[in-house]
Amino acid sequence: MTSTTPRVRTGRITFFVALAVFAQESTWNLYDSQVPPLLREHLGSAALIGALMGMDNLLGIFIQPWMGNRSDGTRTSWGRRIPYLVVGMPVAAVLFVVIPHAAVSLPLLVLVMFGYALVANSFKPIAESLLPDFIGPERRSRANAAVKIASSITVIVAALISIFLIDDFPKLSFAIPAALMLVSVGVLAWRVRDSKSPAYQAALEEDRSEQDARPRVRMRDVLLDILRDADRSRLLVILGVFAFGGAWFASRSLVTNYGMETLGMSRGDAGGLTLPSGLAFLAAAYPVALFAERFGRLRVILIGMAVFAAAMVLGTIVRTPTGTVVAMCVAAAGAAAFMVNMAVVLWNLAPSARVLGTYTGLYTVGWSSGGFLGPALVGGMVDVTGWPFMLLDVGAVTVIAVLLVARVASLQRRRSDGRVL
C-alpha cells in the first residue's frame, strides 16, 4: 500500500496543477498574439505597443512574489492556495473576455489590459505552488515536467484559435480560453483541498512550534534571509534564473530579425524558425526530469545549459535556415533541462514549508526580469558584433548562467544535511 498510494496522489495533483496552468497560459498566449493588433488600431508606434505589451511582465516582477508570500500565510479550511484561485481565476476570465470589446477606445483597452494583467499575475505563482505543497522533493521534477508540457501545448492552442477563429469571430475567440479557465477553477474547487497537503500540514506544525504563532513570514524577512545567507546558493540560483532567462528570451525574440538580416529570409519564414523547437522542448521535458531525479538536478541543468550554449555556436557556424532550425531544436532540448528542474532546485532550498509560494514568486522574478532585460542586452551586443553573431552573443550570456549554477553545484557538494536537490 505504501508503494502505490504516493504514486496515485502525485499523479492526481500533477494533473490538477497542469490543468490550472494550461488554462492560465491559454489566455496569456492568446493575449500575446492578439492584443497587439487591437493596440495597433489606435497606435502607430511599435515601441509604444511593445511597452504596453510588456506591462504584464513588469507587474509580475512586483506582484507575484508578494502574492506568493500572502498565500503562504493564509490559513483556511480550504488551505492557503485554493481560496485565491477560486476568486482570482473567474475575475481574470471575465476581464479577458472584455478585452476585445474594450478595443473601441484606447484608454478603456489599456485599463482592461491592466486589470487582467494585475489579476492574472496575482494568482499565477499560487497555482504553481500547489505542486511543491503536495509533492515531495524527490519527485518534483517529473511533476513539474508535466506542468511545463501543459504550458507549452497552450502555444499550439493559441495558434489554432488564431488560425481558425480569430478572423471570423474576433470577440468570441477570447471566450474559449476564458471558458477553459472557468472549467479549470471549477475542477480545482471541487476536487482539491490544499489544507490536506503535506506542506500545509508542515506549515501548521511550524506555526504551533513558534512562540509568536504568526503564520506569515514577511517578504522582507525572506529576502534578508537569502541575502545574508553565507552559503549564497539561493541567491545564485535566482541570479542564474535571471541570466538564463535573458539568454532564452533573447534567442526567441531576436531570431526573426536574425533570419531576415543574416539568412536573407522573409519575415514570415524567419518567424517560423522556432516552431520545430517547440516540439523538441515537448519531447525533452519529461526525459530530463527523469534524468535529474536519477543523476542529480544541478548536474542535468548544467549539461542542458552547455547543450544550449553549444547549439548557439552551431547555429553561428552553420549559417543557413536549416542549420538555424537544427540549432534552435537542440537549444530547446537543452533549455528544457533548466526550465523543468531549476524551480525544483529553488523549492528544495526553501528553509520552510511556510515560504514555498514566496519562493515560486522569486523564481518568476528572476525569469521575468531576464525576459525583460535579456533581449535588450543581447540587442546591444548585436549592435557591436553585428547580426551574424547574434546567436554567439546569446551563447555568451548563457556562459554567465552556467558559471552561476556551477558555483551552486560546488556549494551543494559541501553540504552534509542530505537535502534533495
mmCIF file of N, CA and C in Angstrom, residues 237-282:
data_model
loop_
_atom_site.group_PDB
_atom_site.id
_atom_site.type_symbol
_atom_site.label_atom_id
_atom_site.label_comp_id
_atom_site.label_asym_id
_atom_site.label_seq_id
_atom_site.Cartn_x
_atom_site.Cartn_y
_atom_site.Cartn_z
ATOM 1 N N VAL A 237 21.081 30.890 -7.362
ATOM 2 C CA VAL A 237 20.056 30.243 -8.185
ATOM 3 C C VAL A 237 19.180 31.298 -8.857
ATOM 4 N N ILE A 238 18.732 32.295 -8.102
ATOM 5 C CA ILE A 238 17.881 33.346 -8.665
ATOM 6 C C ILE A 238 18.639 34.134 -9.739
ATOM 7 N N LEU A 239 19.910 34.420 -9.492
ATOM 8 C CA LEU A 239 20.725 35.117 -10.499
ATOM 9 C C LEU A 239 20.923 34.234 -11.731
ATOM 10 N N GLY A 240 21.089 32.934 -11.515
ATOM 11 C CA GLY A 240 21.210 32.015 -12.642
ATOM 12 C C GLY A 240 19.935 31.971 -13.469
ATOM 13 N N VAL A 241 18.785 31.999 -12.792
ATOM 14 C CA VAL A 241 17.497 32.051 -13.491
ATOM 15 C C VAL A 241 17.402 33.326 -14.316
ATOM 16 N N PHE A 242 17.835 34.432 -13.738
ATOM 17 C CA PHE A 242 17.829 35.715 -14.446
ATOM 18 C C PHE A 242 18.717 35.653 -15.696
ATOM 19 N N ALA A 243 19.920 35.121 -15.556
ATOM 20 C CA ALA A 243 20.863 35.091 -16.677
ATOM 21 C C ALA A 243 20.375 34.165 -17.783
ATOM 22 N N PHE A 244 19.934 32.956 -17.410
ATOM 23 C CA PHE A 244 19.487 32.039 -18.454
ATOM 24 C C PHE A 244 18.161 32.498 -19.053
ATOM 25 N N GLY A 245 17.302 33.097 -18.239
ATOM 26 C CA GLY A 245 16.062 33.658 -18.781
ATOM 27 C C GLY A 245 16.352 34.721 -19.830
ATOM 28 N N GLY A 246 17.376 35.550 -19.573
ATOM 29 C CA GLY A 246 17.761 36.559 -20.555
ATOM 30 C C GLY A 246 18.232 35.936 -21.851
ATOM 31 N N ALA A 247 19.044 34.869 -21.742
ATOM 32 C CA ALA A 247 19.532 34.195 -22.945
ATOM 33 C C ALA A 247 18.383 33.545 -23.710
ATOM 34 N N TRP A 248 17.485 32.877 -23.006
ATOM 35 C CA TRP A 248 16.365 32.182 -23.646
ATOM 36 C C TRP A 248 15.453 33.162 -24.381
ATOM 37 N N PHE A 249 15.030 34.204 -23.700
ATOM 38 C CA PHE A 249 14.102 35.154 -24.319
ATOM 39 C C PHE A 249 14.761 35.910 -25.466
ATOM 40 N N ALA A 250 16.055 36.196 -25.343
ATOM 41 C CA ALA A 250 16.755 36.860 -26.444
ATOM 42 C C ALA A 250 16.805 35.954 -27.666
ATOM 43 N N SER A 251 17.036 34.663 -27.443
ATOM 44 C CA SER A 251 17.111 33.731 -28.572
ATOM 45 C C SER A 251 15.772 33.616 -29.288
ATOM 46 N N ARG A 252 14.664 33.811 -28.559
ATOM 47 C CA ARG A 252 13.345 33.696 -29.172
ATOM 48 C C ARG A 252 12.893 35.009 -29.807
ATOM 49 N N SER A 253 13.120 36.115 -29.120
ATOM 50 C CA SER A 253 12.564 37.380 -29.593
ATOM 51 C C SER A 253 13.369 38.019 -30.723
ATOM 52 N N LEU A 254 14.657 37.681 -30.838
ATOM 53 C CA LEU A 254 15.505 38.307 -31.856
ATOM 54 C C LEU A 254 15.749 37.420 -33.074
ATOM 55 N N VAL A 255 15.237 36.184 -33.035
ATOM 56 C CA VAL A 255 15.575 35.254 -34.110
ATOM 57 C C VAL A 255 14.905 35.631 -35.436
ATOM 58 N N THR A 256 13.747 36.273 -35.403
ATOM 59 C CA THR A 256 13.104 36.686 -36.653
ATOM 60 C C THR A 256 13.967 37.707 -37.381
ATOM 61 N N ASN A 257 14.446 38.708 -36.642
ATOM 62 C CA ASN A 257 15.336 39.699 -37.245
ATOM 63 C C ASN A 257 16.643 39.054 -37.709
ATOM 64 N N TYR A 258 17.132 38.078 -36.949
ATOM 65 C CA TYR A 258 18.339 37.360 -37.341
ATOM 66 C C TYR A 258 18.126 36.655 -38.678
ATOM 67 N N GLY A 259 16.994 35.994 -38.824
ATOM 68 C CA GLY A 259 16.700 35.308 -40.076
ATOM 69 C C GLY A 259 16.619 36.256 -41.254
ATOM 70 N N MET A 260 16.056 37.429 -41.037
ATOM 71 C CA MET A 260 15.922 38.406 -42.118
ATOM 72 C C MET A 260 17.265 39.048 -42.453
ATOM 73 N N GLU A 261 18.009 39.433 -41.416
ATOM 74 C CA GLU A 261 19.249 40.186 -41.627
ATOM 75 C C GLU A 261 20.419 39.307 -42.053
ATOM 76 N N THR A 262 20.484 38.094 -41.495
ATOM 77 C CA THR A 262 21.648 37.234 -41.720
ATOM 78 C C THR A 262 21.395 36.153 -42.760
ATOM 79 N N LEU A 263 20.189 35.567 -42.732
ATOM 80 C CA LEU A 263 19.894 34.441 -43.611
ATOM 81 C C LEU A 263 19.133 34.836 -44.859
ATOM 82 N N GLY A 264 18.751 36.120 -44.957
ATOM 83 C CA GLY A 264 18.052 36.597 -46.143
ATOM 84 C C GLY A 264 16.645 36.042 -46.287
ATOM 85 N N MET A 265 16.000 35.708 -45.181
ATOM 86 C CA MET A 265 14.653 35.133 -45.226
ATOM 87 C C MET A 265 13.593 36.227 -45.179
ATOM 88 N N SER A 266 12.393 35.861 -45.619
ATOM 89 C CA SER A 266 11.269 36.798 -45.493
ATOM 90 C C SER A 266 10.836 36.862 -44.034
ATOM 91 N N ARG A 267 10.029 37.844 -43.712
ATOM 92 C CA ARG A 267 9.570 37.993 -42.330
ATOM 93 C C ARG A 267 8.780 36.772 -41.865
ATOM 94 N N GLY A 268 7.900 36.278 -42.721
ATOM 95 C CA GLY A 268 7.093 35.121 -42.356
ATOM 96 C C GLY A 268 7.924 33.873 -42.159
ATOM 97 N N ASP A 269 8.850 33.612 -43.085
ATOM 98 C CA ASP A 269 9.700 32.428 -42.975
ATOM 99 C C ASP A 269 10.613 32.513 -41.748
ATOM 100 N N ALA A 270 11.154 33.699 -41.505
ATOM 101 C CA ALA A 270 12.029 33.874 -40.340
ATOM 102 C C ALA A 270 11.255 33.684 -39.039
ATOM 103 N N GLY A 271 9.987 34.115 -39.045
ATOM 104 C CA GLY A 271 9.168 33.955 -37.849
ATOM 105 C C GLY A 271 8.873 32.506 -37.516
ATOM 106 N N GLY A 272 9.012 31.612 -38.486
ATOM 107 C CA GLY A 272 8.760 30.195 -38.250
ATOM 108 C C GLY A 272 9.990 29.401 -37.860
ATOM 109 N N LEU A 273 11.131 30.052 -37.683
ATOM 110 C CA LEU A 273 12.363 29.336 -37.365
ATOM 111 C C LEU A 273 12.271 28.582 -36.032
ATOM 112 N N THR A 274 11.496 29.092 -35.094
ATOM 113 C CA THR A 274 11.447 28.481 -33.764
ATOM 114 C C THR A 274 10.324 27.454 -33.606
ATOM 115 N N LEU A 275 9.464 27.320 -34.609
ATOM 116 C CA LEU A 275 8.328 26.410 -34.456
ATOM 117 C C LEU A 275 8.748 24.963 -34.185
ATOM 118 N N PRO A 276 9.671 24.369 -34.967
ATOM 119 C CA PRO A 276 10.071 22.979 -34.658
ATOM 120 C C PRO A 276 10.691 22.826 -33.275
ATOM 121 N N SER A 277 11.320 23.882 -32.769
ATOM 122 C CA SER A 277 11.962 23.781 -31.459
ATOM 123 C C SER A 277 10.941 23.612 -30.344
ATOM 124 N N GLY A 278 9.716 24.065 -30.566
ATOM 125 C CA GLY A 278 8.666 23.842 -29.571
ATOM 126 C C GLY A 278 8.379 22.363 -29.397
ATOM 127 N N LEU A 279 8.396 21.628 -30.495
ATOM 128 C CA LEU A 279 8.196 20.181 -30.429
ATOM 129 C C LEU A 279 9.395 19.500 -29.752
ATOM 130 N N ALA A 280 10.591 20.025 -30.011
ATOM 131 C CA ALA A 280 11.791 19.472 -29.370
ATOM 132 C C ALA A 280 11.722 19.652 -27.855
ATOM 133 N N PHE A 281 11.217 20.790 -27.428
ATOM 134 C CA PHE A 281 11.062 21.043 -25.986
ATOM 135 C C PHE A 281 10.083 20.043 -25.372
ATOM 136 N N LEU A 282 8.950 19.828 -26.043
ATOM 137 C CA LEU A 282 7.960 18.888 -25.530
ATOM 138 C C LEU A 282 8.535 17.473 -25.426
#
